[in-house]
PDB file of C-alpha atoms in Angstrom:
ATOM      1  CA  UNK A 158      -0.367   0.041  -0.147  1.00  0.00           C
ATOM      2  CA  UNK A 159       2.353   2.089   0.853  1.00  0.00           C
ATOM      3  CA  UNK A 160       4.359   2.210  -2.882  1.00  0.00           C
ATOM      4  CA  UNK A 161       1.020   3.265  -4.480  1.00  0.00           C
ATOM      5  CA  UNK A 162       0.803   6.100  -2.065  1.00  0.00           C
ATOM      6  CA  UNK A 163       4.355   7.021  -2.817  1.00  0.00           C
ATOM      7  CA  UNK A 164       3.396   7.342  -6.611  1.00  0.00           C
ATOM      8  CA  UNK A 165       0.212   8.677  -6.339  1.00  0.00           C
ATOM      9  CA  UNK A 166       1.934  11.381  -4.643  1.00  0.00           C
ATOM     10  CA  UNK A 167       4.737  11.654  -7.140  1.00  0.00           C
ATOM     11  CA  UNK A 168       1.540  12.182  -9.637  1.00  0.00           C
ATOM     12  CA  UNK A 169       0.251  14.665  -7.450  1.00  0.00           C
ATOM     13  CA  UNK A 170       3.543  16.720  -7.092  1.00  0.00           C
ATOM     14  CA  UNK A 171       3.876  16.113 -10.953  1.00  0.00           C
ATOM     15  CA  UNK A 172       0.480  17.911 -11.830  1.00  0.00           C
ATOM     16  CA  UNK A 173       0.999  20.773  -9.520  1.00  0.00           C
ATOM     17  CA  UNK A 174       4.393  21.172 -10.866  1.00  0.00           C
ATOM     18  CA  UNK A 175       2.617  21.383 -14.719  1.00  0.00           C
ATOM     19  CA  UNK A 176      -0.600  23.589 -13.328  1.00  0.00           C
ATOM     20  CA  UNK A 177       2.674  25.935 -11.608  1.00  0.00           C
ATOM     21  CA  UNK A 178       3.791  26.213 -15.049  1.00  0.00           C
ATOM     22  CA  UNK A 179       0.976  27.161 -16.364  1.00  0.00           C
ATOM     23  CA  UNK A 180       0.121  30.164 -13.879  1.00  0.00           C
ATOM     24  CA  UNK A 181       3.316  31.407 -14.593  1.00  0.00           C
ATOM     25  CA  UNK A 182       3.243  31.285 -18.379  1.00  0.00           C
ATOM     26  CA  UNK A 183      -0.336  33.334 -17.794  1.00  0.00           C
ATOM     27  CA  UNK A 184       0.869  35.383 -15.686  1.00  0.00           C
ATOM     28  CA  UNK A 185       3.729  35.915 -17.819  1.00  0.00           C
ATOM     29  CA  UNK A 186       1.521  37.017 -21.021  1.00  0.00           C
ATOM     30  CA  UNK A 187      -0.783  39.346 -19.128  1.00  0.00           C
ATOM     31  CA  UNK A 188       1.663  41.969 -19.763  1.00  0.00           C
ATOM     32  CA  UNK A 189       1.184  42.152 -23.270  1.00  0.00           C
ATOM     33  CA  UNK A 190      -2.260  41.802 -23.599  1.00  0.00           C
ATOM     34  CA  UNK A 191      -2.730  45.574 -24.409  1.00  0.00           C
ATOM     35  CA  UNK A 192       0.196  45.826 -26.688  1.00  0.00           C
ATOM     36  CA  UNK A 193      -1.553  42.514 -28.556  1.00  0.00           C
ATOM     37  CA  UNK A 194      -5.429  44.484 -28.304  1.00  0.00           C
ATOM     38  CA  UNK A 195      -3.565  47.825 -29.413  1.00  0.00           C
ATOM     39  CA  UNK A 196      -2.203  45.723 -32.555  1.00  0.00           C
ATOM     40  CA  UNK A 197      -4.792  44.238 -33.971  1.00  0.00           C
ATOM     41  CA  UNK A 198      -6.949  47.424 -33.583  1.00  0.00           C
ATOM     42  CA  UNK A 199      -4.439  48.468 -35.923  1.00  0.00           C
ATOM     43  CA  UNK A 200      -4.574  45.731 -37.919  1.00  0.00           C
ATOM     44  CA  UNK A 201      -7.922  46.096 -38.376  1.00  0.00           C
ATOM     45  CA  UNK A 202      -8.060  49.542 -39.768  1.00  0.00           C
ATOM     46  CA  UNK A 203      -5.397  48.655 -42.417  1.00  0.00           C
ATOM     47  CA  UNK A 204      -7.245  46.007 -43.594  1.00  0.00           C
ATOM     48  CA  UNK A 205     -10.252  48.254 -43.855  1.00  0.00           C
ATOM     49  CA  UNK A 206      -8.386  50.740 -46.244  1.00  0.00           C
ATOM     50  CA  UNK A 207      -6.767  47.804 -47.762  1.00  0.00           C
ATOM     51  CA  UNK A 208     -10.553  46.915 -48.776  1.00  0.00           C
ATOM     52  CA  UNK A 209     -11.751  50.130 -49.636  1.00  0.00           C
ATOM     53  CA  UNK A 210      -8.951  50.429 -51.700  1.00  0.00           C
ATOM     54  CA  UNK A 211      -9.404  47.437 -53.652  1.00  0.00           C
ATOM     55  CA  UNK A 212     -12.832  48.601 -54.206  1.00  0.00           C
ATOM     56  CA  UNK A 213     -11.936  50.987 -56.002  1.00  0.00           C
ATOM     57  CA  UNK A 214     -10.005  49.353 -58.517  1.00  0.00           C
ATOM     58  CA  UNK A 215     -10.935  48.394 -62.041  1.00  0.00           C
ATOM     59  CA  UNK A 216      -9.062  44.477 -62.409  1.00  0.00           C
ATOM     60  CA  UNK A 217      -9.725  42.633 -65.451  1.00  0.00           C
ATOM     61  CA  UNK A 218     -12.849  40.110 -65.116  1.00  0.00           C
ATOM     62  CA  UNK A 219      -9.992  37.116 -64.845  1.00  0.00           C
ATOM     63  CA  UNK A 220      -9.080  38.486 -61.083  1.00  0.00           C
ATOM     64  CA  UNK A 221     -12.160  40.017 -59.834  1.00  0.00           C
ATOM     65  CA  UNK A 222     -13.387  37.056 -58.921  1.00  0.00           C
ATOM     66  CA  UNK A 223     -10.273  36.417 -57.097  1.00  0.00           C
ATOM     67  CA  UNK A 224      -9.991  39.925 -55.251  1.00  0.00           C
ATOM     68  CA  UNK A 225     -13.475  39.977 -54.646  1.00  0.00           C
ATOM     69  CA  UNK A 226     -13.418  36.292 -52.807  1.00  0.00           C
ATOM     70  CA  UNK A 227      -9.927  37.421 -50.968  1.00  0.00           C
ATOM     71  CA  UNK A 228     -11.789  40.972 -50.337  1.00  0.00           C
ATOM     72  CA  UNK A 229     -15.424  39.094 -49.235  1.00  0.00           C
ATOM     73  CA  UNK A 230     -13.351  36.202 -47.427  1.00  0.00           C
ATOM     74  CA  UNK A 231     -11.137  39.644 -45.586  1.00  0.00           C
ATOM     75  CA  UNK A 232     -14.287  41.124 -44.386  1.00  0.00           C
ATOM     76  CA  UNK A 233     -16.037  37.857 -43.025  1.00  0.00           C
ATOM     77  CA  UNK A 234     -12.748  37.623 -41.057  1.00  0.00           C
ATOM     78  CA  UNK A 235     -12.689  40.697 -39.691  1.00  0.00           C
ATOM     79  CA  UNK A 236     -15.967  41.094 -38.712  1.00  0.00           C
ATOM     80  CA  UNK A 237     -16.147  37.782 -36.231  1.00  0.00           C
ATOM     81  CA  UNK A 238     -12.461  39.522 -35.387  1.00  0.00           C
ATOM     82  CA  UNK A 239     -14.193  42.998 -34.603  1.00  0.00           C
ATOM     83  CA  UNK A 240     -17.211  40.851 -32.251  1.00  0.00           C
ATOM     84  CA  UNK A 241     -14.582  39.016 -30.387  1.00  0.00           C
ATOM     85  CA  UNK A 242     -12.352  42.303 -30.116  1.00  0.00           C
ATOM     86  CA  UNK A 243     -15.595  44.389 -28.369  1.00  0.00           C
ATOM     87  CA  UNK A 244     -16.311  41.375 -26.253  1.00  0.00           C
ATOM     88  CA  UNK A 245     -12.505  41.644 -25.074  1.00  0.00           C
ATOM     89  CA  UNK A 246     -12.779  45.379 -24.511  1.00  0.00           C
ATOM     90  CA  UNK A 247     -13.737  48.170 -22.463  1.00  0.00           C
ATOM     91  CA  UNK A 248     -13.927  51.842 -22.259  1.00  0.00           C
ATOM     92  CA  UNK A 249     -11.659  53.854 -19.947  1.00  0.00           C
ATOM     93  CA  UNK A 250     -10.914  57.398 -19.702  1.00  0.00           C
ATOM     94  CA  UNK A 251     -12.889  60.838 -19.449  1.00  0.00           C
ATOM     95  CA  UNK A 252     -15.741  61.836 -21.540  1.00  0.00           C
ATOM     96  CA  UNK A 253     -14.489  62.990 -24.660  1.00  0.00           C
ATOM     97  CA  UNK A 254     -11.655  60.818 -24.629  1.00  0.00           C
ATOM     98  CA  UNK A 255     -12.494  57.887 -24.356  1.00  0.00           C
ATOM     99  CA  UNK A 256      -9.749  54.848 -25.092  1.00  0.00           C
ATOM    100  CA  UNK A 257     -10.204  51.093 -25.408  1.00  0.00           C
ATOM    101  CA  UNK A 258      -8.331  48.769 -22.625  1.00  0.00           C
ATOM    102  CA  UNK A 259      -8.207  44.865 -22.764  1.00  0.00           C
ATOM    103  CA  UNK A 260     -10.642  43.099 -20.918  1.00  0.00           C
ATOM    104  CA  UNK A 261      -7.033  40.587 -19.908  1.00  0.00           C
ATOM    105  CA  UNK A 262      -9.261  37.664 -17.742  1.00  0.00           C
ATOM    106  CA  UNK A 263     -11.553  37.622 -20.804  1.00  0.00           C
ATOM    107  CA  UNK A 264      -8.819  38.155 -23.436  1.00  0.00           C
ATOM    108  CA  UNK A 265      -7.186  35.342 -21.706  1.00  0.00           C
ATOM    109  CA  UNK A 266     -10.294  32.749 -22.053  1.00  0.00           C
ATOM    110  CA  UNK A 267     -11.067  33.819 -25.913  1.00  0.00           C
ATOM    111  CA  UNK A 268      -7.018  33.578 -26.803  1.00  0.00           C
ATOM    112  CA  UNK A 269      -7.569  30.679 -28.897  1.00  0.00           C
ATOM    113  CA  UNK A 270     -10.387  31.987 -31.191  1.00  0.00           C
ATOM    114  CA  UNK A 271      -8.381  35.259 -31.397  1.00  0.00           C
ATOM    115  CA  UNK A 272      -5.394  33.443 -32.789  1.00  0.00           C
ATOM    116  CA  UNK A 273      -7.370  31.568 -34.775  1.00  0.00           C
ATOM    117  CA  UNK A 274      -8.804  34.242 -36.561  1.00  0.00           C
ATOM    118  CA  UNK A 275      -5.644  35.862 -36.510  1.00  0.00           C
ATOM    119  CA  UNK A 276      -4.461  33.423 -39.037  1.00  0.00           C
ATOM    120  CA  UNK A 277      -7.038  33.137 -41.047  1.00  0.00           C
ATOM    121  CA  UNK A 278      -6.793  37.259 -41.478  1.00  0.00           C
ATOM    122  CA  UNK A 279      -2.623  36.306 -42.559  1.00  0.00           C
ATOM    123  CA  UNK A 280      -3.771  33.730 -45.054  1.00  0.00           C
ATOM    124  CA  UNK A 281      -6.880  36.213 -46.434  1.00  0.00           C
ATOM    125  CA  UNK A 282      -4.458  39.013 -46.800  1.00  0.00           C
ATOM    126  CA  UNK A 283      -1.559  36.921 -48.344  1.00  0.00           C
ATOM    127  CA  UNK A 284      -4.303  35.820 -51.517  1.00  0.00           C
ATOM    128  CA  UNK A 285      -5.490  39.202 -51.180  1.00  0.00           C
ATOM    129  CA  UNK A 286      -1.764  40.494 -51.887  1.00  0.00           C
ATOM    130  CA  UNK A 287      -1.656  37.916 -54.566  1.00  0.00           C
ATOM    131  CA  UNK A 288      -4.797  38.952 -56.220  1.00  0.00           C
ATOM    132  CA  UNK A 289      -4.039  42.165 -56.587  1.00  0.00           C
ATOM    133  CA  UNK A 290      -0.213  41.576 -57.695  1.00  0.00           C
ATOM    134  CA  UNK A 291      -1.912  39.190 -60.361  1.00  0.00           C
ATOM    135  CA  UNK A 292      -3.824  42.204 -61.799  1.00  0.00           C
ATOM    136  CA  UNK A 293      -1.060  44.861 -61.773  1.00  0.00           C
ATOM    137  CA  UNK A 294       1.126  42.074 -63.900  1.00  0.00           C
ATOM    138  CA  UNK A 295      -1.345  41.395 -65.952  1.00  0.00           C
ATOM    139  CA  UNK A 296      -2.145  45.267 -66.495  1.00  0.00           C
ATOM    140  CA  UNK A 297       1.873  45.765 -67.087  1.00  0.00           C
ATOM    141  CA  UNK A 298       1.319  42.651 -69.733  1.00  0.00           C
ATOM    142  CA  UNK A 299      -1.664  44.208 -71.646  1.00  0.00           C
ATOM    143  CA  UNK A 300       0.107  47.832 -71.450  1.00  0.00           C
ATOM    144  CA  UNK A 301       3.410  46.283 -73.051  1.00  0.00           C
ATOM    145  CA  UNK A 302       1.583  44.642 -75.788  1.00  0.00           C
ATOM    146  CA  UNK A 303      -0.327  47.840 -76.698  1.00  0.00           C
ATOM    147  CA  UNK A 304       2.573  49.999 -77.041  1.00  0.00           C
TER     148      UNK A 304
END
């Protein structure tokens, strides 16, 4: 019986160490949450600007489908991410000078969803970038061909 008790105690110690390591890692992440939140807000604003710029372009019919698909995908992802960021933020500061601050506990809970959306957003941006470059190359080739 003593052997079983020793084994159980060892398992409990290992589990406690693992939980402690996880807690330390969470505490290390907390100071960076506001920076991550601010970065995502800037990224969303940049993507909205990109989408507006793309909507004013006149690509050829061939690239239009790819650009529309990439832009639509980016819009869906940014809408999901904005909703998630709204859940994870609160306004603070004096009236007229409100700032968005991250709710750190909520951020930690939603962290995996935020990371997934960030990855999807990055892939959608790459697709849009590829589509825009294809359109530009196509336009350059047409310009060279017609001159």
